[in-house]
Tab-separated table of C-alpha atoms in Angstrom:
chain	number	residue	atom	x	y	z
A	681	MET	CA	-24.894	-1.158	-13.084
A	682	ASN	CA	-25.729	-2.086	-17.009
A	683	ILE	CA	-24.848	-5.299	-18.776
A	684	LEU	CA	-22.646	-5.501	-21.935
A	685	GLU	CA	-23.340	-8.970	-24.002
A	686	LYS	CA	-20.039	-10.541	-25.215
A	687	LYS	CA	-20.971	-10.428	-28.838
A	688	LYS	CA	-21.717	-6.851	-28.683
A	689	VAL	CA	-18.132	-5.822	-27.135
A	690	PRO	CA	-17.129	-5.154	-30.712
A	691	GLU	CA	-19.478	-2.504	-30.797
A	692	PHE	CA	-17.942	-1.210	-27.661
A	693	MET	CA	-14.663	-1.014	-28.886
A	694	ALA	CA	-15.633	0.738	-31.961
A	695	ALA	CA	-17.252	3.258	-29.964
A	696	LEU	CA	-14.398	3.738	-27.849
A	697	ALA	CA	-11.981	4.327	-31.190
A	698	ALA	CA	-14.097	6.446	-32.685
A	699	ASP	CA	-12.778	9.027	-30.136
A	700	TYR	CA	-10.018	7.773	-28.700
A	701	ASP	CA	-6.426	5.807	-29.383
A	702	LEU	CA	-6.755	2.471	-27.652
A	703	TYR	CA	-4.050	0.869	-25.879
A	704	GLY	CA	-4.884	-2.593	-24.249
A	705	PRO	CA	-3.335	-6.106	-23.389
A	706	ILE	CA	-2.558	-7.497	-26.637
A	707	VAL	CA	-1.055	-11.157	-27.244
A	708	HIS	CA	2.036	-11.400	-29.458
A	709	PRO	CA	1.134	-13.552	-32.537
A	710	ASP	CA	4.394	-15.617	-32.287
A	711	SER	CA	5.399	-15.532	-28.589
A	712	LYS	CA	2.148	-15.543	-27.152
A	713	ASP	CA	3.691	-12.690	-24.517
A	714	VAL	CA	0.996	-10.020	-23.398
A	715	LEU	CA	1.853	-6.748	-23.545
A	716	PHE	CA	0.539	-3.298	-22.901
A	717	ASP	CA	0.690	-1.651	-26.241
A	718	ARG	CA	-1.554	0.456	-28.357
A	719	ALA	CA	-3.857	-1.400	-30.519
A	720	ALA	CA	-3.729	-0.908	-34.228
A	721	ASP	CA	-7.266	-2.751	-34.619
A	722	PRO	CA	-9.346	-2.522	-31.631
A	723	GLY	CA	-10.003	-6.039	-32.016
A	724	ASP	CA	-6.299	-7.170	-30.982
A	725	ILE	CA	-7.275	-6.076	-27.152
A	726	ALA	CA	-7.510	-9.198	-25.442
A	727	LEU	CA	-9.901	-8.772	-22.297
A	728	GLN	CA	-8.772	-12.005	-21.045
A	729	ALA	CA	-5.248	-12.165	-21.472
A	730	PRO	CA	-3.333	-12.163	-17.772
A	731	ILE	CA	-1.781	-9.652	-16.806
A	732	PRO	CA	0.849	-7.943	-19.402
A	733	TYR	CA	4.580	-8.375	-18.870
A	734	ASN	CA	4.934	-4.257	-18.973
A	735	PRO	CA	2.908	-1.586	-16.780
A	736	ALA	CA	-0.066	0.406	-18.040
A	737	LYS	CA	1.776	3.581	-17.321
A	738	ILE	CA	3.392	3.636	-20.558
A	739	PRO	CA	0.394	5.884	-22.370
A	740	PHE	CA	0.920	8.417	-19.762
A	741	PHE	CA	4.652	8.095	-18.853
A	742	PRO	CA	6.838	6.762	-21.857
A	743	GLN	CA	9.978	5.501	-21.418
A	744	ARG	CA	11.105	7.874	-23.691
A	745	GLU	CA	8.733	11.342	-24.182
A	746	SER	CA	9.806	15.032	-25.920
A	747	ILE	CA	8.173	17.237	-23.511
A	748	LEU	CA	9.362	20.446	-25.027
A	749	GLY	CA	11.216	22.000	-28.361
A	750	TYR	CA	13.217	25.112	-28.235
A	751	THR	CA	15.348	27.110	-30.663
A	752	TYR	CA	18.444	29.150	-28.893
A	753	ASP	CA	20.033	32.367	-30.698
A	754	ARG	CA	23.211	32.497	-29.364
A	755	SER	CA	23.675	36.272	-31.561
A	756	THR	CA	21.056	37.710	-30.017
A	757	GLY	CA	19.933	35.566	-26.793
A	758	ASP	CA	16.493	34.974	-28.192
A	759	VAL	CA	14.611	31.712	-27.121
A	760	ARG	CA	11.962	30.421	-28.345
A	761	ILE	CA	9.817	27.414	-26.940
A	762	ALA	CA	7.605	25.312	-28.840
A	763	PRO	CA	5.448	23.251	-26.634
A	764	ALA	CA	4.757	20.088	-28.761
A	765	ASP	CA	1.454	19.092	-28.613
A	766	LEU	CA	2.025	15.615	-28.556
A	767	VAL	CA	-0.820	14.440	-26.077
A	768	ARG	CA	-3.676	12.631	-27.990
A	769	PRO	CA	-6.824	11.450	-26.715
A	770	LYS	CA	-6.395	7.909	-25.493
A	771	ALA	CA	-8.147	4.656	-23.930
A	772	LEU	CA	-6.924	2.387	-21.820
A	773	VAL	CA	-9.153	-0.918	-21.976
A	774	GLY	CA	-8.709	-3.547	-20.036
A	775	ILE	CA	-6.506	-2.054	-17.353
A	776	ARG	CA	-6.225	-4.412	-14.473
A	777	SER	CA	-7.261	-3.064	-10.118
A	778	CYS	CA	-3.121	-3.164	-9.867
A	779	ASP	CA	-2.076	-0.918	-12.633
A	780	LEU	CA	-5.108	1.285	-12.166
A	781	THR	CA	-3.825	2.074	-8.352
A	782	GLY	CA	-0.167	2.296	-9.751
A	783	LEU	CA	-1.732	5.264	-11.944
A	784	LEU	CA	-3.606	6.389	-9.189
A	785	CYS	CA	0.095	6.533	-7.661
A	786	LEU	CA	1.589	8.481	-10.342
A	787	ASP	CA	-1.298	10.890	-10.243
A	788	ARG	CA	-0.145	12.000	-6.821
A	789	PHE	CA	3.418	12.230	-7.617
A	790	PHE	CA	3.023	13.978	-10.827
A	791	LEU	CA	-0.240	16.294	-10.179
A	792	GLY	CA	-0.698	16.013	-6.458
A	793	GLN	CA	2.419	17.935	-4.926
A	794	GLU	CA	3.826	21.411	-5.033
A	795	PHE	CA	4.447	21.154	-8.784
A	796	VAL	CA	1.929	20.105	-11.453
A	797	ASP	CA	3.503	18.475	-14.324
A	798	ASP	CA	1.643	19.899	-17.556
A	799	VAL	CA	2.538	16.863	-19.514
A	800	PHE	CA	1.158	14.429	-17.428
A	801	ARG	CA	-1.924	16.579	-16.456
A	802	ASP	CA	-2.537	16.878	-20.332
A	803	HIS	CA	-2.349	12.737	-20.897
A	804	ARG	CA	-4.511	12.398	-17.792
A	805	ARG	CA	-7.368	15.050	-19.122
A	806	LYS	CA	-7.300	13.362	-22.697
A	807	THR	CA	-7.873	9.873	-21.214
A	808	PHE	CA	-10.548	7.098	-21.217
A	809	ILE	CA	-10.121	4.379	-18.319
A	810	VAL	CA	-11.766	0.775	-18.659
A	811	ALA	CA	-10.881	-1.080	-16.181
A	812	ASN	CA	-11.278	-4.959	-15.798
A	813	THR	CA	-12.153	-7.131	-12.627
A	814	CYS	CA	-9.762	-9.834	-12.146
A	815	VAL	CA	-12.210	-13.156	-11.859
A	816	ARG	CA	-9.249	-15.452	-11.214
A	817	PRO	CA	-5.907	-14.158	-10.132
A	818	PHE	CA	-2.901	-14.817	-11.605
A	819	PRO	CA	0.416	-16.587	-10.572
A	820	GLN	CA	2.641	-14.051	-9.473
A	821	CYS	CA	-0.381	-11.783	-8.000
A	822	PHE	CA	-0.285	-10.662	-4.408
A	823	CYS	CA	-2.708	-7.470	-4.548
A	824	VAL	CA	-4.920	-8.703	-1.776
A	825	CYS	CA	-2.165	-8.311	0.542
A	826	THR	CA	-1.267	-4.419	-0.738
A	827	ASP	CA	-5.337	-3.530	-1.209
A	828	SER	CA	-5.033	-2.981	-4.765
A	829	GLY	CA	-7.082	-5.392	-6.057
A	830	PRO	CA	-9.000	-7.997	-7.874
A	831	SER	CA	-11.531	-5.117	-8.849
A	832	ALA	CA	-10.999	-1.279	-9.271
A	833	ARG	CA	-13.079	0.869	-6.426
A	834	GLU	CA	-11.975	4.158	-8.111
A	835	GLY	CA	-10.061	6.031	-10.967
A	836	PHE	CA	-12.006	4.431	-14.053
A	837	ASP	CA	-14.360	5.658	-16.287
A	838	ILE	CA	-15.937	2.138	-16.820
A	839	ASN	CA	-15.434	-1.080	-14.605
A	840	LEU	CA	-16.252	-4.619	-16.679
A	841	THR	CA	-16.636	-7.501	-14.890
A	842	GLU	CA	-16.843	-10.832	-16.647
A	843	ALA	CA	-19.815	-12.915	-15.750
A	844	GLY	CA	-20.240	-15.692	-17.610
A	845	ASP	CA	-21.855	-14.311	-21.714
A	846	VAL	CA	-21.945	-11.063	-19.999
A	847	TYR	CA	-19.778	-8.231	-18.576
A	848	LEU	CA	-21.305	-6.371	-15.876
A	849	VAL	CA	-20.518	-2.659	-16.384
A	850	GLU	CA	-20.048	0.053	-13.849
A	851	ALA	CA	-19.885	3.746	-14.956
A	852	GLY	CA	-17.090	5.790	-12.371
A	853	SER	CA	-17.697	9.052	-14.040
A	854	GLU	CA	-19.871	11.089	-16.260
A	855	LYS	CA	-17.678	10.377	-19.406
A	856	GLY	CA	-18.522	6.224	-18.255
A	857	GLU	CA	-22.216	7.142	-17.908
A	858	ALA	CA	-22.097	9.147	-21.266
A	859	LEU	CA	-21.073	6.192	-23.062
A	860	VAL	CA	-23.315	3.416	-21.574
A	861	ARG	CA	-25.956	6.094	-22.515
A	862	LYS	CA	-24.768	6.176	-26.225
A	863	LEU	CA	-24.574	2.206	-26.290
A	864	GLU	CA	-27.797	1.930	-24.670
A	865	LEU	CA	-26.494	-0.824	-22.359
A	866	PRO	CA	-29.432	-2.572	-20.654
A	867	ALA	CA	-29.584	-1.778	-16.657
A	868	ALA	CA	-28.719	-4.507	-14.842
A	869	ASP	CA	-31.692	-6.621	-12.626
A	870	GLU	CA	-31.484	-6.892	-8.785
A	871	ALA	CA	-29.634	-10.472	-9.149
A	872	GLN	CA	-27.165	-9.266	-11.538
A	873	THR	CA	-26.159	-6.312	-9.656
A	874	ALA	CA	-25.660	-8.563	-6.430
A	875	LEU	CA	-23.542	-11.176	-8.984
A	876	LYS	CA	-20.375	-8.626	-8.698
A	877	ASP	CA	-19.718	-9.062	-4.792
A	878	LYS	CA	-19.923	-12.930	-5.446
A	879	ILE	CA	-17.437	-12.473	-8.084
A	880	VAL	CA	-14.925	-10.720	-6.245
A	881	ASP	CA	-15.367	-13.170	-3.337
A	882	GLY	CA	-14.737	-15.820	-5.086
A	883	SER	CA	-11.496	-14.287	-6.714
A	884	ILE	CA	-10.335	-13.548	-3.462
A	885	ALA	CA	-10.843	-17.281	-2.239
A	886	LEU	CA	-8.884	-18.420	-5.181
A	887	PHE	CA	-5.301	-16.648	-4.135
A	888	ASP	CA	-4.246	-19.226	-1.911
A	889	GLU	CA	-4.777	-21.663	-4.751
A	890	VAL	CA	-3.429	-20.051	-7.561
A	891	SER	CA	-1.262	-17.141	-6.599
A	892	ARG	CA	1.483	-19.556	-5.350
A	893	GLU	CA	4.603	-17.865	-6.544
A	894	ASN	CA	4.131	-14.491	-3.916
A	895	LYS	CA	2.790	-13.621	-0.784
A	896	ALA	CA	3.978	-10.106	0.741
A	897	TRP	CA	2.610	-10.086	4.381
A	898	ILE	CA	4.075	-6.220	4.288
A	899	SER	CA	2.322	-4.782	7.551
A	900	ARG	CA	5.439	-5.766	9.894
A	901	ALA	CA	7.866	-4.919	7.042
A	902	THR	CA	6.029	-1.448	6.649
A	903	ASN	CA	6.729	-0.953	10.578
A	904	ARG	CA	10.426	-1.920	10.243
A	905	LEU	CA	11.273	0.088	7.146
A	906	THR	CA	9.486	3.076	8.884
A	907	THR	CA	11.174	2.838	12.368
A	908	GLY	CA	14.689	2.070	10.547
A	909	PHE	CA	14.950	-1.177	12.442
A	910	ILE	CA	16.155	-3.377	9.819
A	911	ARG	CA	19.957	-4.394	10.499
A	912	ASN	CA	22.282	-3.479	8.002
A	913	GLU	CA	23.593	-6.515	6.883
A	914	VAL	CA	19.759	-7.331	5.599
A	915	TRP	CA	20.601	-4.754	2.906
A	916	GLU	CA	24.414	-6.150	2.538
A	917	TYR	CA	22.493	-9.158	1.458
A	918	ILE	CA	20.099	-7.430	-0.829
A	919	GLY	CA	22.293	-5.479	-1.994
A	920	LYS	CA	24.751	-8.151	-2.981
A	921	GLN	CA	22.163	-9.701	-5.069
A	922	CYS	CA	20.859	-6.934	-6.934
A	923	PHE	CA	22.308	-6.478	-10.734
A	924	GLU	CA	21.482	-3.174	-10.971
A	925	CYS	CA	19.631	-3.569	-14.116
A	926	GLY	CA	16.667	-1.348	-13.381
A	927	ALA	CA	13.793	-3.993	-14.617
A	928	CYS	CA	12.343	-3.222	-11.227
A	929	ALA	CA	11.812	0.255	-11.853
A	930	PHE	CA	10.801	0.033	-15.392
A	931	THR	CA	8.103	-2.792	-14.759
A	932	CYS	CA	6.856	-0.978	-11.827
A	933	PRO	CA	3.368	0.461	-11.901
A	934	SER	CA	4.067	3.149	-9.815
A	935	CYS	CA	7.707	4.039	-10.216
A	936	SER	CA	7.851	7.794	-11.557
A	937	CYS	CA	11.665	8.449	-11.402
A	938	PHE	CA	13.318	10.320	-14.627
A	939	ASN	CA	15.674	11.902	-16.181
A	940	ILE	CA	15.844	14.999	-18.349
A	941	GLU	CA	17.787	16.182	-21.516
A	942	ASP	CA	18.330	18.255	-24.242
A	943	LEU	CA	19.080	16.817	-27.481
A	944	ASN	CA	20.429	19.261	-30.122
A	945	GLY	CA	19.064	18.610	-33.528
A	946	PRO	CA	20.912	19.225	-37.102
A	947	ASP	CA	18.753	21.961	-37.693
A	948	GLY	CA	19.583	24.262	-34.741
A	949	THR	CA	16.300	23.160	-32.230
A	950	THR	CA	16.900	21.632	-29.402
A	951	ASP	CA	14.403	18.537	-28.040
A	952	ARG	CA	13.566	18.206	-24.614
A	953	CYS	CA	12.866	14.547	-23.423
A	954	ARG	CA	11.825	12.699	-20.616
A	955	THR	CA	12.968	9.209	-19.698
A	956	TRP	CA	12.989	6.413	-17.379
A	957	ASP	CA	15.397	6.532	-14.567
A	958	SER	CA	16.145	4.380	-11.469
A	959	CYS	CA	17.288	4.661	-8.131
A	960	SER	CA	18.775	1.554	-8.568
A	961	PHE	CA	21.262	3.036	-10.817
A	962	GLU	CA	24.451	4.831	-9.168
A	963	GLY	CA	24.394	7.810	-11.248
A	964	TYR	CA	20.542	8.608	-10.177
A	965	THR	CA	21.972	10.407	-6.866
A	966	LYS	CA	25.604	11.540	-8.425
A	967	MET	CA	25.549	15.125	-7.933
A	968	ALA	CA	28.077	17.823	-8.833
A	969	GLY	CA	31.552	17.386	-7.987
A	970	ASP	CA	31.125	13.751	-8.145
A	971	HIS	CA	29.556	13.259	-4.809
A	972	ASN	CA	27.248	10.706	-4.302
A	973	PRO	CA	25.494	9.691	-1.080
A	974	ARG	CA	24.095	6.604	-2.116
A	975	ARG	CA	27.114	4.865	-4.062
A	976	PRO	CA	26.698	1.406	-2.343
A	977	VAL	CA	23.965	-0.618	-3.719
A	978	GLU	CA	22.627	-1.875	-0.389
A	979	ASP	CA	21.936	2.373	-0.349
A	980	ARG	CA	20.070	2.430	-3.236
A	981	ARG	CA	17.771	-0.749	-2.360
A	982	ASN	CA	17.511	0.638	0.493
A	983	LYS	CA	15.428	3.562	-0.833
A	984	ARG	CA	13.832	1.511	-3.340
A	985	PHE	CA	11.742	-0.374	-0.576
A	986	PHE	CA	11.478	2.390	1.749
A	987	CYS	CA	9.666	4.408	-1.192
A	988	LYS	CA	7.261	0.966	-1.780
A	989	LEU	CA	6.466	0.679	1.775
A	990	SER	CA	7.361	3.012	4.566
A	991	TYR	CA	4.889	4.834	6.107
A	992	SER	CA	6.013	8.075	5.690
A	993	GLN	CA	5.996	7.302	1.624
A	994	SER	CA	2.378	5.970	1.906
A	995	ARG	CA	1.244	9.457	3.361
A	996	LYS	CA	2.450	10.997	0.161
A	997	TYR	CA	0.706	8.302	-2.188
A	998	LEU	CA	-1.942	7.909	0.347
A	999	ARG	CA	-1.518	4.578	0.008
A	1000	PRO	CA	1.720	1.494	0.062
A	1001	GLY	CA	3.436	2.489	-3.060
A	1002	CYS	CA	3.850	-1.178	-4.231
A	1003	VAL	CA	0.119	-2.745	-5.897
A	1004	GLY	CA	0.861	-6.271	-5.954
A	1005	CYS	CA	1.138	-6.874	-9.417
A	1006	GLY	CA	4.059	-9.172	-9.025
A	1007	ARG	CA	6.033	-8.095	-12.111
A	1008	CYS	CA	9.347	-7.355	-9.923
A	1009	VAL	CA	9.950	-10.879	-9.317
A	1010	ARG	CA	9.182	-12.102	-12.652
A	1011	VAL	CA	11.908	-9.862	-14.067
A	1012	CYS	CA	14.460	-9.508	-11.076
A	1013	PRO	CA	17.971	-11.711	-12.141
A	1014	GLY	CA	18.703	-11.732	-8.282
A	1015	ASP	CA	15.412	-12.606	-7.189
A	1016	ILE	CA	14.868	-9.707	-4.714
A	1017	GLY	CA	11.475	-8.911	-5.788
A	1018	LEU	CA	9.115	-6.869	-3.318
A	1019	PRO	CA	7.585	-10.126	-1.544
A	1020	THR	CA	11.453	-11.914	-1.214
A	1021	VAL	CA	12.736	-8.538	0.356
A	1022	VAL	CA	9.758	-8.702	2.855
A	1023	THR	CA	10.365	-12.228	3.813
A	1024	ALA	CA	14.373	-11.256	4.442
A	1025	ILE	CA	12.826	-8.347	6.585
A	1026	ARG	CA	10.221	-10.789	8.482
A	1027	ARG	CA	13.321	-13.313	8.902
A	1028	GLU	CA	15.442	-10.710	10.736
A	1029	ILE	CA	12.342	-10.002	13.177
A	1030	THR	CA	12.059	-13.885	14.108
A	1031	GLU	CA	15.495	-14.477	14.691
């Protein structure tokens, strides 16, 4: 473990900016809302800002992304494919452990199954990740219920933990160790090294006091979802509350639904684009011939929460799909964020 004095954070940022486009939590100057976005100036990144409203998956899995270009000559039948070199080296700075856990879920979806997504793979290969321990939880958080925080345990190049006038620096990869050597960060002494565990324990102890918006005791809900012992009336109630807006999926760090469209340009070229999709949309499962196996909204809601909490899906992600960031609660106009659904399932158990 090493030490980064807070007064040297600009030097740390500048070293990253020399090799990467920087993304991180940025406070909007007027609204004061925090968004995870590309920083035009390294000084715009606010390490102590609350969890951003949008997930940190955007640099790897943008809402709209060109993944391929091609031209097709109808007269000759020739096709010329031009894979676009759109992937630039990027550093995600200040990513919270919940968002980093969501990114690891996306890794397993795009890279860890039968097919590997080349575009996502290229994003990940050209990425440097600086995680940021939550030394104090935020009101909407329930990462302690989903085993995804408040400090990252894997998946980072550098992990920062605020400790007074310094950050405790942990290198999690060869790239991280190289940056520590480049900046000549001093080694932490024994007391400073032991301080990390105390800070994390202190953060966990604050959840009852600070994180009062949400609780999600998911173990019983996982059991009921996996075994299918949930009455249809529960899903019908949840379905009636759903506005089918897709906001829960679009703000979720681990949601990976997408659509592919070929867009024809006026110059004869075609741009193949990937855009976010959501299992809450009626058209998501529509098949040829207009058949839709999940037309009722409660069937679609059932699928979303099965994906987040069931044991069979956890085997795919090697953990629950929910990472406890609490964004789905904040954006849902129907008040059916994941903690509310878990409460409804647990209430059914006790009735």
